[in-house]
Amino acid sequence: MFLAKEDLGSVIYAYQIDQITEGNDDLVAQALAAAEEEAKSYLSQNINKLETLDGRIIYDVVAIFGTSALDRNSLILQHCLTLAKFHIATLCNADFIYEQAKERYDRAIDWFTKLSKGTVVLTSLPKITLNDTNSERQPFSAGSRSKFNHDY
């Protein structure tokens, strides 16, 4: 798994996690899994949609989230941990400011959105190159429908 409970120490204190989850590691694992899936959903492009083939970068999500320990991208890791913290924070507001967690969550989501649209580019992330000749679409295309005639 890309995220581990021990990684949460950079965004939330261990005693706060234990207080909120009442020592239930299953809740922590669920929050970590949810955060990872949420991050993947922003980086995964539907290559069957034509708008995806407009020149945007398509990230290799399997390779990005298949890494562990020090091989993980630190910025992706930090934003994923922020998402996980928010998923844990929704259980209870114990000893930290909920608004601050929500604000950081919103910033992380905004960053993932920018990354998926190509506004922000991480050159260190693995990318997928499409070899299909149909993938060479231009951002704009023009054409017309066939002429319509009424038969009387």
XYZ file of N, CA and C in Angstrom:
456
model
N 0.843 -1.183 0.000
C 0.000 0.000 0.000
C 0.884 1.241 0.000
N 0.467 2.247 -0.694
C 1.225 3.485 -0.839
C 1.359 4.224 0.491
N 0.278 4.284 1.255
C 0.266 4.983 2.541
C 0.317 3.997 3.700
N 0.963 4.420 4.775
C 1.025 3.600 5.990
C 0.674 4.479 7.185
N 0.213 3.868 8.245
C -0.183 4.602 9.449
C 0.982 5.426 9.986
N 2.183 4.908 9.879
C 3.348 5.608 10.402
C 3.599 6.921 9.659
N 3.149 7.007 8.432
C 3.340 8.223 7.633
C 2.486 9.382 8.137
N 1.407 9.086 8.825
C 0.485 10.121 9.278
C 1.113 11.084 10.281
N 2.263 10.733 10.834
C 2.923 11.583 11.816
C 3.279 12.957 11.291
N 3.357 13.126 9.985
C 3.682 14.439 9.424
C 2.468 15.359 9.310
N 1.263 14.832 9.505
C 0.066 15.676 9.389
C -0.820 15.667 10.635
N -0.669 14.676 11.481
C -1.499 14.571 12.680
C -0.735 13.760 13.729
N -0.906 14.132 14.983
C -0.203 13.441 16.067
C -0.812 12.070 16.324
N 0.017 11.140 16.761
C -0.428 9.765 17.007
C -1.502 9.709 18.092
N -1.365 10.529 19.148
C -2.362 10.495 20.218
C -3.721 10.978 19.721
N -3.714 11.894 18.730
C -4.979 12.367 18.171
C -5.646 11.264 17.348
N -4.837 10.519 16.613
C -5.384 9.400 15.841
C -6.003 8.375 16.781
N -5.285 8.062 17.854
C -5.796 7.080 18.822
C -7.057 7.579 19.510
N -7.100 8.874 19.809
C -8.295 9.439 20.434
C -9.501 9.361 19.500
N -9.300 9.758 18.274
C -10.407 9.811 17.319
C -10.900 8.413 16.977
N -9.977 7.505 16.704
C -10.363 6.161 16.277
C -10.535 5.198 17.441
N -10.247 5.674 18.645
C -10.315 4.837 19.856
C -9.456 3.591 19.702
N -8.295 3.773 19.064
C -7.340 2.681 18.913
C -7.692 1.666 17.839
N -8.698 1.937 17.038
C -9.132 1.008 16.001
C -8.317 1.248 14.729
N -7.353 0.382 14.467
C -6.500 0.529 13.291
C -7.245 0.278 11.985
N -8.376 -0.397 12.054
C -9.176 -0.614 10.848
C -9.718 0.705 10.301
N -10.082 1.633 11.210
C -10.566 2.946 10.772
C -9.448 3.743 10.113
N -8.236 3.608 10.645
C -7.083 4.293 10.051
C -6.791 3.711 8.665
N -6.822 2.393 8.569
C -6.576 1.737 7.279
C -7.627 2.143 6.256
N -8.868 2.265 6.690
C -9.947 2.692 5.797
C -9.716 4.121 5.316
N -9.305 5.012 6.215
C -9.037 6.404 5.833
C -7.862 6.488 4.862
N -6.828 5.699 5.096
C -5.672 5.682 4.198
C -6.056 5.157 2.815
N -6.841 4.094 2.788
C -7.287 3.521 1.517
C -8.184 4.504 0.762
N -9.067 5.180 1.491
C -9.957 6.155 0.854
C -9.163 7.323 0.279
N -8.167 7.787 1.012
C -7.338 8.891 0.532
C -6.562 8.489 -0.719
N -6.037 7.269 -0.713
C -5.286 6.788 -1.871
C -6.181 6.674 -3.101
N -7.373 6.129 -2.930
C -8.305 6.005 -4.052
C -8.757 7.367 -4.560
N -8.954 8.300 -3.634
C -9.366 9.644 -4.040
C -8.274 10.306 -4.878
N -7.028 10.177 -4.452
C -5.900 10.736 -5.203
C -5.778 10.070 -6.571
N -5.946 8.750 -6.606
C -5.870 8.027 -7.878
C -6.947 8.502 -8.847
N -8.124 8.809 -8.313
C -9.221 9.223 -9.178
C -8.923 10.541 -9.885
N -8.131 11.406 -9.253
C -7.774 12.663 -9.896
C -6.688 12.475 -10.944
N -5.805 11.498 -10.738
C -4.692 11.302 -11.660
C -5.026 10.345 -12.791
N -6.096 9.580 -12.651
C -6.485 8.629 -13.693
C -7.309 9.344 -14.748
N -6.909 9.182 -15.978
C -7.651 9.771 -17.086
C -8.414 8.667 -17.798
N -9.588 8.981 -18.230
C -10.366 8.049 -19.029
C -9.892 8.193 -20.475
N -9.043 7.264 -20.910
C -8.466 7.400 -22.248
C -9.476 7.124 -23.358
N -10.685 6.739 -22.992
C -11.731 6.544 -23.992
C -12.463 7.848 -24.316
N -12.246 8.875 -23.497
C -12.881 10.162 -23.755
C -11.989 10.971 -24.683
N -12.574 11.603 -25.667
C -11.807 12.375 -26.635
C -11.091 13.553 -25.993
N -11.692 14.169 -24.979
C -11.058 15.334 -24.368
C -9.764 14.969 -23.650
N -9.597 13.702 -23.294
C -8.359 13.266 -22.665
C -7.212 13.285 -23.662
N -7.500 13.135 -24.916
C -6.469 13.055 -25.943
C -6.112 14.411 -26.535
N -6.307 15.474 -25.772
C -6.018 16.817 -26.285
C -4.608 17.282 -25.955
N -3.744 16.377 -25.579
C -2.370 16.737 -25.300
C -2.026 16.779 -23.827
N -2.979 16.503 -22.962
C -2.694 16.484 -21.525
C -1.756 15.335 -21.196
N -1.051 15.508 -20.112
C -0.171 14.447 -19.640
C -1.029 13.353 -19.015
N -0.757 12.124 -19.364
C -1.452 10.988 -18.754
C -0.453 10.295 -17.845
N -0.719 10.339 -16.544
C 0.203 9.789 -15.562
C 0.010 8.285 -15.418
N 1.085 7.593 -15.146
C 1.060 6.155 -14.898
C 0.724 5.948 -13.424
N -0.557 5.872 -13.125
C -1.048 5.798 -11.753
C -0.569 4.530 -11.055
N -0.520 3.430 -11.790
C -0.056 2.164 -11.205
C 1.385 2.298 -10.746
N 2.222 2.922 -11.553
C 3.627 3.099 -11.185
C 3.787 4.100 -10.042
N 3.002 5.163 -10.043
C 3.099 6.182 -8.990
C 2.735 5.596 -7.637
N 1.611 4.885 -7.576
C 1.137 4.367 -6.301
C 1.667 2.967 -6.009
N 2.473 2.429 -6.892
C 3.095 1.126 -6.662
C 4.413 1.229 -5.923
N 4.864 2.447 -5.664
C 6.127 2.643 -4.962
C 5.911 2.606 -3.456
N 7.009 2.474 -2.725
C 6.919 2.463 -1.264
C 8.166 3.096 -0.678
N 8.106 3.374 0.601
C 9.209 3.947 1.371
C 9.742 5.220 0.722
N 11.024 5.305 0.490
C 11.642 6.527 -0.019
C 11.471 6.714 -1.521
N 10.953 5.719 -2.225
C 10.733 5.833 -3.669
C 9.478 6.642 -4.009
N 8.627 6.886 -3.014
C 7.387 7.620 -3.257
C 7.676 9.091 -3.541
N 6.859 9.698 -4.389
C 6.969 11.125 -4.642
C 6.509 11.859 -3.386
N 7.366 12.714 -2.837
C 7.082 13.332 -1.544
C 5.884 14.273 -1.581
N 5.677 14.962 -2.692
C 4.536 15.877 -2.774
C 3.221 15.116 -2.898
N 3.210 14.086 -3.707
C 2.011 13.233 -3.801
C 1.720 12.616 -2.439
N 2.759 12.128 -1.767
C 2.600 11.517 -0.440
C 2.006 12.508 0.547
N 2.535 13.739 0.583
C 2.051 14.736 1.540
C 0.586 15.080 1.290
N 0.202 15.232 0.035
C -1.195 15.553 -0.259
C -2.107 14.363 0.061
N -1.648 13.156 -0.179
C -2.446 11.971 0.166
C -2.635 11.879 1.677
N -1.607 12.195 2.429
C -1.720 12.171 3.885
C -2.678 13.243 4.385
N -2.698 14.386 3.707
C -3.660 15.436 4.063
C -5.085 14.950 3.828
N -5.294 14.238 2.729
C -6.621 13.661 2.464
C -6.982 12.646 3.539
N -6.029 11.801 3.921
C -6.280 10.788 4.953
C -6.595 11.444 6.284
N -5.878 12.512 6.613
C -6.136 13.225 7.866
C -7.570 13.732 7.893
N -8.028 14.270 6.755
C -9.394 14.774 6.721
C -10.400 13.642 6.891
N -10.129 12.489 6.290
C -11.042 11.356 6.441
C -11.088 10.888 7.894
N -9.984 10.972 8.593
C -9.972 10.629 10.021
C -10.677 11.715 10.817
N -10.449 12.980 10.442
C -11.030 14.103 11.179
C -12.548 14.126 11.106
N -13.114 13.551 10.069
C -14.573 13.565 9.967
C -15.229 12.704 11.040
N -14.450 11.802 11.633
C -14.992 10.981 12.717
C -15.221 11.789 13.981
N -14.316 12.717 14.264
C -14.403 13.453 15.521
C -13.492 14.669 15.453
N -13.775 15.660 16.242
C -12.932 16.846 16.323
C -12.214 16.835 17.662
N -11.167 16.050 17.778
C -10.455 15.912 19.051
C -9.127 16.645 18.999
N -9.052 17.760 19.695
C -7.804 18.459 19.964
C -7.117 19.038 18.731
N -7.810 19.260 17.657
C -7.252 20.043 16.561
C -8.385 20.736 15.834
N -8.054 21.739 15.113
C -9.063 22.600 14.505
C -9.588 21.963 13.218
N -10.875 21.689 13.189
C -11.522 21.057 12.043
C -11.420 21.945 10.809
N -11.573 23.257 11.000
C -11.524 24.176 9.868
C -10.157 24.118 9.190
N -9.103 23.991 9.981
C -7.763 23.906 9.414
C -7.608 22.626 8.586
N -8.133 21.509 9.096
C -8.075 20.251 8.347
C -8.871 20.364 7.061
N -10.040 20.995 7.120
C -10.881 21.174 5.937
C -10.201 22.076 4.910
N -9.564 23.146 5.384
C -8.873 24.067 4.474
C -7.720 23.360 3.759
N -6.955 22.570 4.472
C -5.845 21.841 3.861
C -6.350 20.761 2.917
N -7.467 20.136 3.269
C -8.086 19.144 2.385
C -8.492 19.802 1.073
N -9.138 20.959 1.157
C -9.571 21.672 -0.046
C -8.380 22.077 -0.912
N -7.286 22.488 -0.276
C -6.087 22.842 -1.044
C -5.504 21.623 -1.736
N -5.507 20.476 -1.056
C -4.982 19.249 -1.665
C -5.836 18.841 -2.861
N -7.142 18.913 -2.733
C -8.039 18.574 -3.835
C -7.835 19.540 -4.994
N -7.687 20.819 -4.689
C -7.437 21.808 -5.738
C -6.133 21.505 -6.461
N -5.104 21.103 -5.713
C -3.821 20.782 -6.328
C -3.935 19.550 -7.222
N -4.630 18.506 -6.755
C -4.817 17.309 -7.570
C -5.610 17.637 -8.840
N -6.577 18.533 -8.734
C -7.350 18.946 -9.907
C -6.451 19.652 -10.917
N -5.602 20.544 -10.426
C -4.663 21.240 -11.315
C -3.691 20.261 -11.949
N -3.239 19.292 -11.184
C -2.316 18.295 -11.713
C -2.982 17.467 -12.805
N -4.237 17.102 -12.594
C -4.933 16.282 -13.588
C -5.248 17.059 -14.861
N -5.439 18.367 -14.752
C -5.743 19.180 -15.932
C -4.490 19.684 -16.632
N -3.326 19.471 -16.022
C -2.086 19.890 -16.650
C -1.652 21.288 -16.288
N -2.376 21.972 -15.393
C -1.960 23.294 -14.947
C -0.666 23.200 -14.151
N -0.560 22.156 -13.335
C 0.646 21.848 -12.583
C 1.205 20.567 -13.174
N 2.509 20.524 -13.389
C 3.140 19.340 -13.966
C 4.275 18.896 -13.056
N 4.292 17.630 -12.707
C 5.406 17.055 -11.954
C 6.222 16.215 -12.924
N 7.397 16.661 -13.225
C 8.224 15.949 -14.197
C 8.761 14.641 -13.644
N 8.756 14.499 -12.318
C 9.308 13.280 -11.724
C 8.321 12.117 -11.721
N 7.069 12.371 -12.056
C 6.072 11.301 -12.062
C 6.143 10.516 -13.364
N 5.943 9.191 -13.297
C 5.906 8.395 -14.531
C 4.675 8.738 -15.363
N 4.859 8.752 -16.661
C 3.771 9.100 -17.572
C 3.513 7.960 -18.539
N 2.342 7.951 -19.127
C 1.964 6.959 -20.128
C 1.972 7.663 -21.477
N 2.611 7.048 -22.441
C 2.563 7.576 -23.795
C 1.684 6.663 -24.623
N 0.779 7.269 -25.340
C -0.141 6.512 -26.173
C 0.486 6.334 -27.546
N 0.591 5.094 -28.008
C 1.178 4.800 -29.306
C 0.135 4.699 -30.407
N -1.098 4.800 -30.047
C -2.184 4.693 -31.013
C -2.174 5.901 -31.949
N -2.349 5.671 -33.219
C -2.335 6.774 -34.182
C -3.549 7.677 -34.017
N -4.631 7.161 -33.470
C -5.815 7.981 -33.238
C -5.631 8.923 -32.074
N -4.577 8.733 -31.291
C -4.358 9.594 -30.138
C -3.710 10.908 -30.524
N -3.424 11.102 -31.795
C -2.778 12.320 -32.251
C -3.819 13.395 -32.559
N -4.837 13.487 -31.762
C -5.884 14.478 -31.979
C -5.391 15.864 -31.606
N -5.895 16.814 -32.295
C -5.600 18.197 -31.992
C -6.643 18.696 -30.996
N -6.340 19.773 -30.258
C -7.309 20.278 -29.285
C -8.620 20.742 -29.912
N -8.587 21.144 -31.183
C -9.785 21.610 -31.846
C -9.972 20.835 -33.142
N -11.212 20.598 -33.492
C -11.490 19.954 -34.773
C -12.705 20.631 -35.389
N -12.775 20.579 -36.688
C -13.879 21.223 -37.384
C -14.487 20.222 -38.348
N -15.719 20.424 -38.663
C -16.401 19.552 -39.602
C -17.852 19.950 -39.713
N -18.587 19.213 -40.488
C -20.004 19.500 -40.619
C -20.754 18.187 -40.786
N -22.030 18.287 -40.572
C -22.889 17.125 -40.775
C -23.183 16.967 -42.258
N -23.616 15.781 -42.616
C -24.012 15.579 -44.011
C -25.302 16.347 -44.286
N -25.453 16.741 -45.530
C -26.592 17.566 -45.909
C -27.894 16.798 -45.694
N -28.888 17.508 -45.182
C -30.177 16.920 -44.901
C -31.180 17.394 -45.957
N -31.855 16.448 -46.614
C -32.861 16.799 -47.611
C -34.194 16.195 -47.197
N -35.226 16.997 -47.386
C -36.575 16.490 -47.164
C -37.046 15.810 -48.439
N -37.564 14.645 -48.332
C -38.138 13.976 -49.497
C -39.635 14.235 -49.494
N -40.128 14.881 -50.565
C -41.545 15.188 -50.663
C -42.241 14.259 -51.580
